[in-house]
Amino acid sequence: MSSKFYITTPIYYVNARPHIGHAYTTIACDAIARRHRMLGDDTLFLTGTDEHGQKIERSAADAGITPQQLTDRIAGEFRGLWDRMNISYDDFIRTTEPRHKLGVQEMFRRIRDNGYIYKGSYSGQYCVFDELYVDAATPGSPCPECGRPTETVSEENYFFKLSAFEDKLLKLYTGQPNFIRPETRRNEVMAFVRSGLRDLSISRTSIKWGIPVPDDPRHVIYVWLDALSNYCTAIGFGSPEEKDQQNFAHYWPADLHMIGKEIVRFHCVYWPAFLMAAGLPLPKSILAHGWLLFEESKMSKSRGNIVRAETVIDVLGNDALRYFLLREVVFGQDGSFSFDALVQRYNSDLANDLGNLASRTLTMIARYFRGGEVPYPSSGGSRTAADDAIARVAEETIASFASFWDDFQFSRALEAAWSLVGAVNKYIVENEPWAVAEKEDEGSRSRLATILYTAAEALRIVTALAYPAIPESTARIWEQLGLGAISEFRLTDLKWGQLQHGTKLGKVEPVFPRADKSAIERMQQMEQQRTLAVPTAPAQDGPLPAQTASPMPTVAAPAATPDGRISIDDFAKVEMRVGQVKVAEKVKGADKLLRLEVDVGTEIRQVVAGIAEAYAPESLVGRKVVLVVNLQPRKLRGLESNGMIVAASVGDKGSPVLAGFLEDVPVGARLK
Ligand code: ME8
């Protein structure tokens, strides 16, 4: 029976551009939403951006632009990326939109009217990075979540009576075991709540970038109360319009909030408490996944160890990234991303297994059967036990795929689907349809028809199952099978034997071209160029200092006019000087990096540059180069890089060619 299904991603902070950590959550939600739609559910998939608070206010100030400019730009990047990635979101909420503001103020009012808000004063520690009050900390002590130094906040605030919800929350967690998943997170949350809850400050007077408290606009509402409310405001909460209220009544409560494990406390403690206080129903389930790691630590903008989704999709396409993340990472646990593993998975599972199954099955039908039509399978004498075995495996796969998927075990669900692919590929090899096709007698024709029908029907089933995970390529295979638009197919009654004989195949084309080694190099190079060309916040292994805790978007981009031009003042912010290389050597374990010591006139700078493939270290010593000297330092392979060498990027591979001068120029001269 179809029902409504409302699913959300976290709304992402707009202090930095999206990376594949964000893409991971969004892809998982997209895949879940697609399967629900295929099951006929009235599905609503929400994503968006979190645009208020001190972190954003600071990032904008650091970039010399207004918070609105920063949020417009980065929100546009998130949305643009999701569109490029074919993410099927139904709505994109920005917390700076009027509809959200209305709803947040209504939320505040309801909680206040129900007696859960009082005025007090907060004097204590605050972590700007996590936008978290750290009650037990003393001045200067680190944030327990991220390790960055906390800042002292002392101001008049409105407080939320969180302490009143201890028992209610514990009852919720025990009475509704699926409220927090997986169980490890649930246990952590229960332990946290059992250790006692203190009232929570929910307004700030020392920052301006937020939604004013109703009737007291000196205060802005605490960014997490603001942000969490998006799940309600996006579907009409707080709107005076009747149709919005009906929409809210229809879709709320959410069926699933998907989040990363680091924001469990906000979603599983604060959010249900806010909702209870406002007298609103609670979401049915909160699912926390693990982290995507890169180079052994959490991929994050502040560490600088990020990979951009664009890099992968430019080279291998959307489905390669989706398949890798859903198949390779055990959902709920941390998982590592690497270009090698990505390409290996792509080649083995997509190009080889599924790609081969599709191309040989469809090509043989097109070649051996008149009009390229799906042949009629025999139920008589030419039928063998092997044909029935495939039908049986397919039926079992439909069931096991559903049970793994419904339990968010995407990796195992896909594994199950791919064992069917493996079984059919083996069946084709063992039954040698190409050899059977050589014979003209009726028995052989019937045998050939049965083999190819069996392969095509199994292909249809795998394609339907895999569609939520890899929608673009399965849509193409579906069309090649002559079945039209896959998004219109209903999974509800998927079973063996539905493929109609006489179905005319579409144009048969390969779907997954094999990736060679150069794909890895290309992606690595693209990432390196992105990192070398744009400064990220300093990457540090330990706690980050507070002033960099809200790093700039990877592009500390100056404010551009609508036509993309920048002012001379913005250009003047970039300080480039002539430097002379004193020392140059390879960086151990990194084929592309050189460590340079560069004399910039006033000092010797260490710079790590991605030019090792184009320049031998010894050829650089004594050479004059152009260096951007006022970049924040960052770490590459554990080495601090203090500046960036300017180079042209040449050819398809973007090989670096160092900028230089025809005339002699003194070391330290500034470029203007
Ligand atoms: O926390 N691995 O926003 P945010 C896996 N605005 N997932 C990752 C990841 C990684 N390395 N990096 C990011 C916020 N994510 C708040 C949320 S909700 C009302 C407000 C994903 O930009 C993951 O879903 O820091 C994580 O929870 C989210 O991005 C954090 O995004």
Short mmCIF file of C-alpha atoms and ligand atoms in Angstrom, two decimals, residues 9-15 19-26 49-50 55 78 129 224 227-231 258-263 267 289-293 297-301, ligand 1:
data_model
loop_
_atom_site.label_atom_id
_atom_site.label_comp_id
_atom_site.label_asym_id
_atom_site.label_seq_id
_atom_site.Cartn_x
_atom_site.Cartn_y
_atom_site.Cartn_z
CA THR A 9 19.26 15.71 4.58
CA PRO A 10 20.94 18.01 7.08
CA ILE A 11 20.97 21.54 5.76
CA TYR A 12 24.61 22.26 5.01
CA TYR A 13 26.54 25.23 6.30
CA VAL A 14 27.40 27.75 3.63
CA ASN A 15 30.82 28.63 4.98
CA HIS A 19 32.63 18.15 -1.01
CA ILE A 20 31.91 14.44 -1.33
CA GLY A 21 31.13 14.16 2.40
CA HIS A 22 28.06 16.29 1.74
CA ALA A 23 27.42 14.43 -1.48
CA TYR A 24 27.46 11.14 0.45
CA THR A 25 24.49 12.05 2.66
CA THR A 26 22.64 13.60 -0.24
CA THR A 49 21.43 25.22 3.38
CA ASP A 50 22.03 26.50 6.90
CA LYS A 55 30.24 30.84 11.94
CA PHE A 78 25.26 23.45 -3.35
CA PHE A 129 32.74 25.76 14.82
CA TRP A 224 20.48 25.27 15.89
CA ALA A 227 18.33 25.32 11.51
CA LEU A 228 16.48 22.30 12.91
CA SER A 229 13.15 24.04 12.33
CA ASN A 230 13.82 23.89 8.57
CA TYR A 231 12.38 20.40 8.52
CA MET A 258 19.41 11.46 7.67
CA ILE A 259 22.48 12.99 9.33
CA GLY A 260 26.19 12.46 9.90
CA LYS A 261 27.15 11.08 13.30
CA GLU A 262 28.64 14.35 14.57
CA ILE A 263 25.27 16.10 14.77
CA HIS A 267 18.92 16.01 16.26
CA HIS A 289 25.76 7.54 9.13
CA GLY A 290 29.51 7.42 9.60
CA TRP A 291 32.17 9.63 8.14
CA LEU A 292 33.84 9.49 4.82
CA LEU A 293 37.56 9.47 5.46
CA SER A 297 40.91 11.33 8.66
CA LYS A 298 37.43 12.77 8.34
CA MET A 299 37.08 14.55 5.07
CA SER A 300 36.40 18.12 6.06
CA LYS A 301 36.92 21.61 4.82
O1 ME8 B 1 26.42 20.33 10.51
N1 ME8 B 1 31.60 12.18 5.86
O2 ME8 B 1 26.34 21.36 8.45
P1 ME8 B 1 27.68 20.85 7.75
C1 ME8 B 1 30.28 11.98 5.84
N2 ME8 B 1 24.46 22.96 9.28
N3 ME8 B 1 29.37 12.97 5.87
C2 ME8 B 1 29.82 14.22 5.87
C3 ME8 B 1 31.20 14.52 5.88
C4 ME8 B 1 32.11 13.42 5.86
N4 ME8 B 1 33.43 13.56 5.84
N5 ME8 B 1 31.35 15.85 5.90
C5 ME8 B 1 30.10 16.38 5.88
C6 ME8 B 1 25.92 21.11 9.73
N6 ME8 B 1 29.17 15.40 5.88
C7 ME8 B 1 24.66 21.84 10.10
C8 ME8 B 1 23.48 20.88 10.00
S1 ME8 B 1 20.86 20.34 10.16
C9 ME8 B 1 19.54 21.06 10.84
C10 ME8 B 1 22.16 21.49 10.37
C11 ME8 B 1 27.71 15.56 5.83
O3 ME8 B 1 27.85 21.67 6.52
C12 ME8 B 1 27.03 14.82 6.98
O4 ME8 B 1 25.69 14.63 6.66
O5 ME8 B 1 28.79 20.79 8.71
C13 ME8 B 1 27.13 15.83 8.09
O6 ME8 B 1 26.24 15.61 9.16
C14 ME8 B 1 26.81 17.09 7.35
O7 ME8 B 1 27.41 16.93 6.05
C15 ME8 B 1 27.38 18.31 8.07
O8 ME8 B 1 27.28 19.39 7.24
#
